[in-house]
Short mmCIF file of C-alpha atoms in Angstrom, two decimals:
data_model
loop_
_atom_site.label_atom_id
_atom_site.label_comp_id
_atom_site.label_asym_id
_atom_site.label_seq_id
_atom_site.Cartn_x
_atom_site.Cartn_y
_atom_site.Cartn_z
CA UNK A 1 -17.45 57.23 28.02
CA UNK A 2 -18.10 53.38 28.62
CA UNK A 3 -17.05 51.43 25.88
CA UNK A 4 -19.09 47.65 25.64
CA UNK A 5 -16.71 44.90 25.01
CA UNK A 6 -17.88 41.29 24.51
CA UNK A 7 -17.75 41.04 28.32
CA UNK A 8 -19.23 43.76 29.08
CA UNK A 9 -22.13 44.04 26.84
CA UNK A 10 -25.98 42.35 27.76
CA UNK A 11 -26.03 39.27 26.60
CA UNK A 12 -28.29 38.44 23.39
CA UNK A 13 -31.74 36.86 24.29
CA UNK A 14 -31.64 34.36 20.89
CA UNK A 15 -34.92 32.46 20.02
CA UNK A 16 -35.12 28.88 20.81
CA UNK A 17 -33.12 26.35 19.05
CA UNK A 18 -34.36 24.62 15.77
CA UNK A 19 -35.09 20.84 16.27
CA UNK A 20 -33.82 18.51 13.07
CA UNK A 21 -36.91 16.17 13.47
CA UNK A 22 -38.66 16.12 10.33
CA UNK A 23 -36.62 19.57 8.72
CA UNK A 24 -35.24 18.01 5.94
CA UNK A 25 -36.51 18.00 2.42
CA UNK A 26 -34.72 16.03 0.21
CA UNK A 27 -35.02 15.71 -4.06
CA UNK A 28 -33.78 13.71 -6.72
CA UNK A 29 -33.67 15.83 -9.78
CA UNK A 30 -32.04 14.55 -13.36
CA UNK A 31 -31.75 17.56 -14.56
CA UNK A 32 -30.92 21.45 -13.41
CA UNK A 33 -30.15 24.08 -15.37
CA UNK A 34 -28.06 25.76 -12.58
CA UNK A 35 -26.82 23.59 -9.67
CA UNK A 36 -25.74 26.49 -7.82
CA UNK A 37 -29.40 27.70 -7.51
CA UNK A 38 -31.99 25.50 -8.95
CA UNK A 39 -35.63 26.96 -9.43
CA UNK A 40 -38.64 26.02 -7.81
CA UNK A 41 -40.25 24.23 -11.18
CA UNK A 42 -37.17 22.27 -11.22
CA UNK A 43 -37.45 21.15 -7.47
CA UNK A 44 -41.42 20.37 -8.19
CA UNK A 45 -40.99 18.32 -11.30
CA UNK A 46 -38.27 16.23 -9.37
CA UNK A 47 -38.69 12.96 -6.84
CA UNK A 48 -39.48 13.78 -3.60
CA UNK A 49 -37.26 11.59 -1.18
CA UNK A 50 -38.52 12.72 2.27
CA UNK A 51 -40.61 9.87 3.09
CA UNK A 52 -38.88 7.28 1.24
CA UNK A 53 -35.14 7.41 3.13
CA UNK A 54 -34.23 5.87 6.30
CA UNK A 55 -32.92 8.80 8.42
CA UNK A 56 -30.95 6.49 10.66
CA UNK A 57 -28.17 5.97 8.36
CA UNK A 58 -28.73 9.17 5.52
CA UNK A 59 -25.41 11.16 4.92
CA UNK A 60 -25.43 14.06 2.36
CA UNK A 61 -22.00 16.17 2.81
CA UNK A 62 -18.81 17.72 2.62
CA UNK A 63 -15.76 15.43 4.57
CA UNK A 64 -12.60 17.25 5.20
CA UNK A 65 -10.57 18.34 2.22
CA UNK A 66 -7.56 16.96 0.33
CA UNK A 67 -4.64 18.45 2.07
CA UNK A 68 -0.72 18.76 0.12
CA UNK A 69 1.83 18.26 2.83
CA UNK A 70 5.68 19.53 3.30
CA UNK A 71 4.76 22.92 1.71
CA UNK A 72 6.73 25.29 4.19
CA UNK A 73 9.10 27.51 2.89
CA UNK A 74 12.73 27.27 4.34
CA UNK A 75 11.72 30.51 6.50
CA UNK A 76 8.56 28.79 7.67
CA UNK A 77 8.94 28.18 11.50
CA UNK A 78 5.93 25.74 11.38
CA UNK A 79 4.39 22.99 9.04
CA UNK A 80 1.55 25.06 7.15
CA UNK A 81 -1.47 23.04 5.58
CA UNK A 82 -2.10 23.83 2.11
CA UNK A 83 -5.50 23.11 1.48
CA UNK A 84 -6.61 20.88 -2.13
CA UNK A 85 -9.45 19.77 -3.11
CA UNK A 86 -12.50 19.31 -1.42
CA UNK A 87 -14.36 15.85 -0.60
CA UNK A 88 -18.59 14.83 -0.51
CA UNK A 89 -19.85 11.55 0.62
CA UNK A 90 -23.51 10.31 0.31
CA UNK A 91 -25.65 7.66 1.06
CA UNK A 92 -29.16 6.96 1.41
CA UNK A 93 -31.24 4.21 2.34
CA UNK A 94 -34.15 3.52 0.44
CA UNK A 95 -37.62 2.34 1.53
CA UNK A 96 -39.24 -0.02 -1.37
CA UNK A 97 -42.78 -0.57 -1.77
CA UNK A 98 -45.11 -3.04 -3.30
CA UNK A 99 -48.04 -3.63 -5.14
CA UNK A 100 -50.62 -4.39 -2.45
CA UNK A 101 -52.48 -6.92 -5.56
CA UNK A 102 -49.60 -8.61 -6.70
CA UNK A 103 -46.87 -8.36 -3.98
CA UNK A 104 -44.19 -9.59 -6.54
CA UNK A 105 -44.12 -6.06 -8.41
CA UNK A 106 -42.86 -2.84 -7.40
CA UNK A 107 -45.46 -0.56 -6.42
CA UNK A 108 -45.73 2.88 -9.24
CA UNK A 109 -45.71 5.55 -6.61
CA UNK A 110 -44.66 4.28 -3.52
CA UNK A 111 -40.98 2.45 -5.35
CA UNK A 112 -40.35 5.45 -7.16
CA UNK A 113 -37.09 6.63 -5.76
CA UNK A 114 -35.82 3.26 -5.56
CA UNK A 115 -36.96 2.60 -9.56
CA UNK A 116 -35.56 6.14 -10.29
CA UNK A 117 -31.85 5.08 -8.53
CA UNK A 118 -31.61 1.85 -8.76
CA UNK A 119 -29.04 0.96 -11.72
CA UNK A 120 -25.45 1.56 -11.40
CA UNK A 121 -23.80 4.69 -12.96
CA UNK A 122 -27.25 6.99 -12.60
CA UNK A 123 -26.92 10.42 -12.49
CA UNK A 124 -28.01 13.67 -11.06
CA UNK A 125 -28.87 16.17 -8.45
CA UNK A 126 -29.65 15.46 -4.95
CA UNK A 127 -31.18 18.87 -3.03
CA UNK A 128 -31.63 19.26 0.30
CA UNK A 129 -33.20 21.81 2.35
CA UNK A 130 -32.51 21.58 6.20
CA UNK A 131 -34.12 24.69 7.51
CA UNK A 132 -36.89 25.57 10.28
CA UNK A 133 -38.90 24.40 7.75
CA UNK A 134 -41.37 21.09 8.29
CA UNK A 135 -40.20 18.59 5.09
CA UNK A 136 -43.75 18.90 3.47
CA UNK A 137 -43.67 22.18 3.42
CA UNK A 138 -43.48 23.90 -0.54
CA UNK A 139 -40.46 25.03 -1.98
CA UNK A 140 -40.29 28.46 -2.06
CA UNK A 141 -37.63 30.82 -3.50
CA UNK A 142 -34.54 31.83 -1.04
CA UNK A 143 -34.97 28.21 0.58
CA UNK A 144 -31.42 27.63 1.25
CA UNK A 145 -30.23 24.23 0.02
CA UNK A 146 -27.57 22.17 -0.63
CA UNK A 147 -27.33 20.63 -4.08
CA UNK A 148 -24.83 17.50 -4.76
CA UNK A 149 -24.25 16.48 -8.33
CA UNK A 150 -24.30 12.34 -8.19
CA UNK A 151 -23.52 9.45 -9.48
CA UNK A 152 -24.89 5.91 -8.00
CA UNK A 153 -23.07 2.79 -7.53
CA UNK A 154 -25.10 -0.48 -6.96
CA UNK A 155 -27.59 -0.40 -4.68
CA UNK A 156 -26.81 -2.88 -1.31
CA UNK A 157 -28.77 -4.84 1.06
CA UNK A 158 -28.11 -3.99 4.46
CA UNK A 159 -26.41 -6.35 6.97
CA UNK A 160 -29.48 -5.77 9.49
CA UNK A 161 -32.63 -7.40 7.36
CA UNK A 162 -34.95 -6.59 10.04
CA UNK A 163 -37.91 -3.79 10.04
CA UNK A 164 -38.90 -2.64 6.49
CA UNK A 165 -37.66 -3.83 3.38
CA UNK A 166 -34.77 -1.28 1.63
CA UNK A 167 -31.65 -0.78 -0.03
CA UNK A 168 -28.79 1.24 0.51
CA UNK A 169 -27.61 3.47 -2.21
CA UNK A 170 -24.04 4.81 -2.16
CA UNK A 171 -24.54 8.44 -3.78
CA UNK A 172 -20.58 8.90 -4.69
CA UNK A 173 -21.44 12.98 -5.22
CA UNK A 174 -19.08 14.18 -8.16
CA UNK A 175 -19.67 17.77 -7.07
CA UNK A 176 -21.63 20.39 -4.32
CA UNK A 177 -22.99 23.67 -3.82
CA UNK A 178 -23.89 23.99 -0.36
CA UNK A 179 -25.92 26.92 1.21
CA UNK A 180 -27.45 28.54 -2.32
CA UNK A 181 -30.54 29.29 -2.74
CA UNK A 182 -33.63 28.21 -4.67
CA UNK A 183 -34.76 31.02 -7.09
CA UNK A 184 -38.31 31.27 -8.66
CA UNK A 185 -39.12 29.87 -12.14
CA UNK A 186 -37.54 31.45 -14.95
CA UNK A 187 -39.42 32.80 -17.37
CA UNK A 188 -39.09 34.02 -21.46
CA UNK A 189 -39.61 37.36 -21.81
CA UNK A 190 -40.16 36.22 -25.50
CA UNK A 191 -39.00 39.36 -26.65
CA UNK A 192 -36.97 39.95 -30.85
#
């Protein structure tokens, strides 16, 4: 009998590689009635940020963890690392637009992420989806996502003025879920 190890057996013909260009959807909501797995209603009603952040500098995600030191026991022939709590950073860099007739006011549509995050202390839900999926495409339910509860300092010009005007928004997430899934709208069974 031939038993297949790991370096014995075929190897696994895997399909090509995802690109990242233009994968990543990524919503403001202010409100969700479950981070862990927000529903698609929820996702619609919220700002789309896709076309309005500068991908160059965007950071949505875990750093490494809190770590408590000098835990071994006396019996311990090594240092172990005891594991605390865990860390987020995020920061995105917003496009602004104008009014094309008077140049001096924000534009309704185009501004609306920067209008939407830019006074201190705002709060709320950043979800991203970073999938094989194109940015534009809908949300659908299973989309896996990663949701970051947030909580924005003051926005910040950045030290390169060049190309198109924006600010940089320091995200300072307060908590994550990372790799849930969207669900589909809940609905009232209105029952008594």
């Amino acid at each position: 009998m031939t038993i297949l190890t790991a370096a014995t057996a075929a190897p696994q013909i895997l399909p090509p590689k995802t690109l990242a260009d233009a994968k990543i959807r990524l919503t403001y909501c202010t409100y969700l009635s479950d981070p862990e797995n927000p529903t698609i209603a929820e996702l619609n009603a919220g700002i789309d940020l896709s076309q309005r952040v500068l991908k160059a500098d965007y950071r949505l995600s875990a750093t490494a963890s809190e770590t408590v030191d000098d835990q071994a026991a006396l019996s311990d022939e090594s240092n172990p690392v005891v594991l605390g709590p865990s860390n987020y950073e995020g920061l995105i860099s917003i496009f602004r637009w104008f009014d094309p007739t008077h140049l001096g006011r924000h534009d309704t549509l185009g501004d609306i992420a920067f209008q939407a995050l830019k006074d201190k202390g705002t709060g709320g839900y950043m979800v991203a989806r970073e999938t094989g999926k194109r940015f534009d495409a809908a949300w659908e339910a299973t989309d896996e996502v990663d949701v970051y509860e947030i909580l924005t300092d003051t926005p910040q010009k950045p030290t390169d003025n060049g190309g198109f005007i924006r600010r940089t928004v320091p995200l300072n997430p307060q908590r994550a879920w990372q790799n849930r899934a969207v669900r589909p709208a809940v609905t009232s069974t209105g029952g008594r």
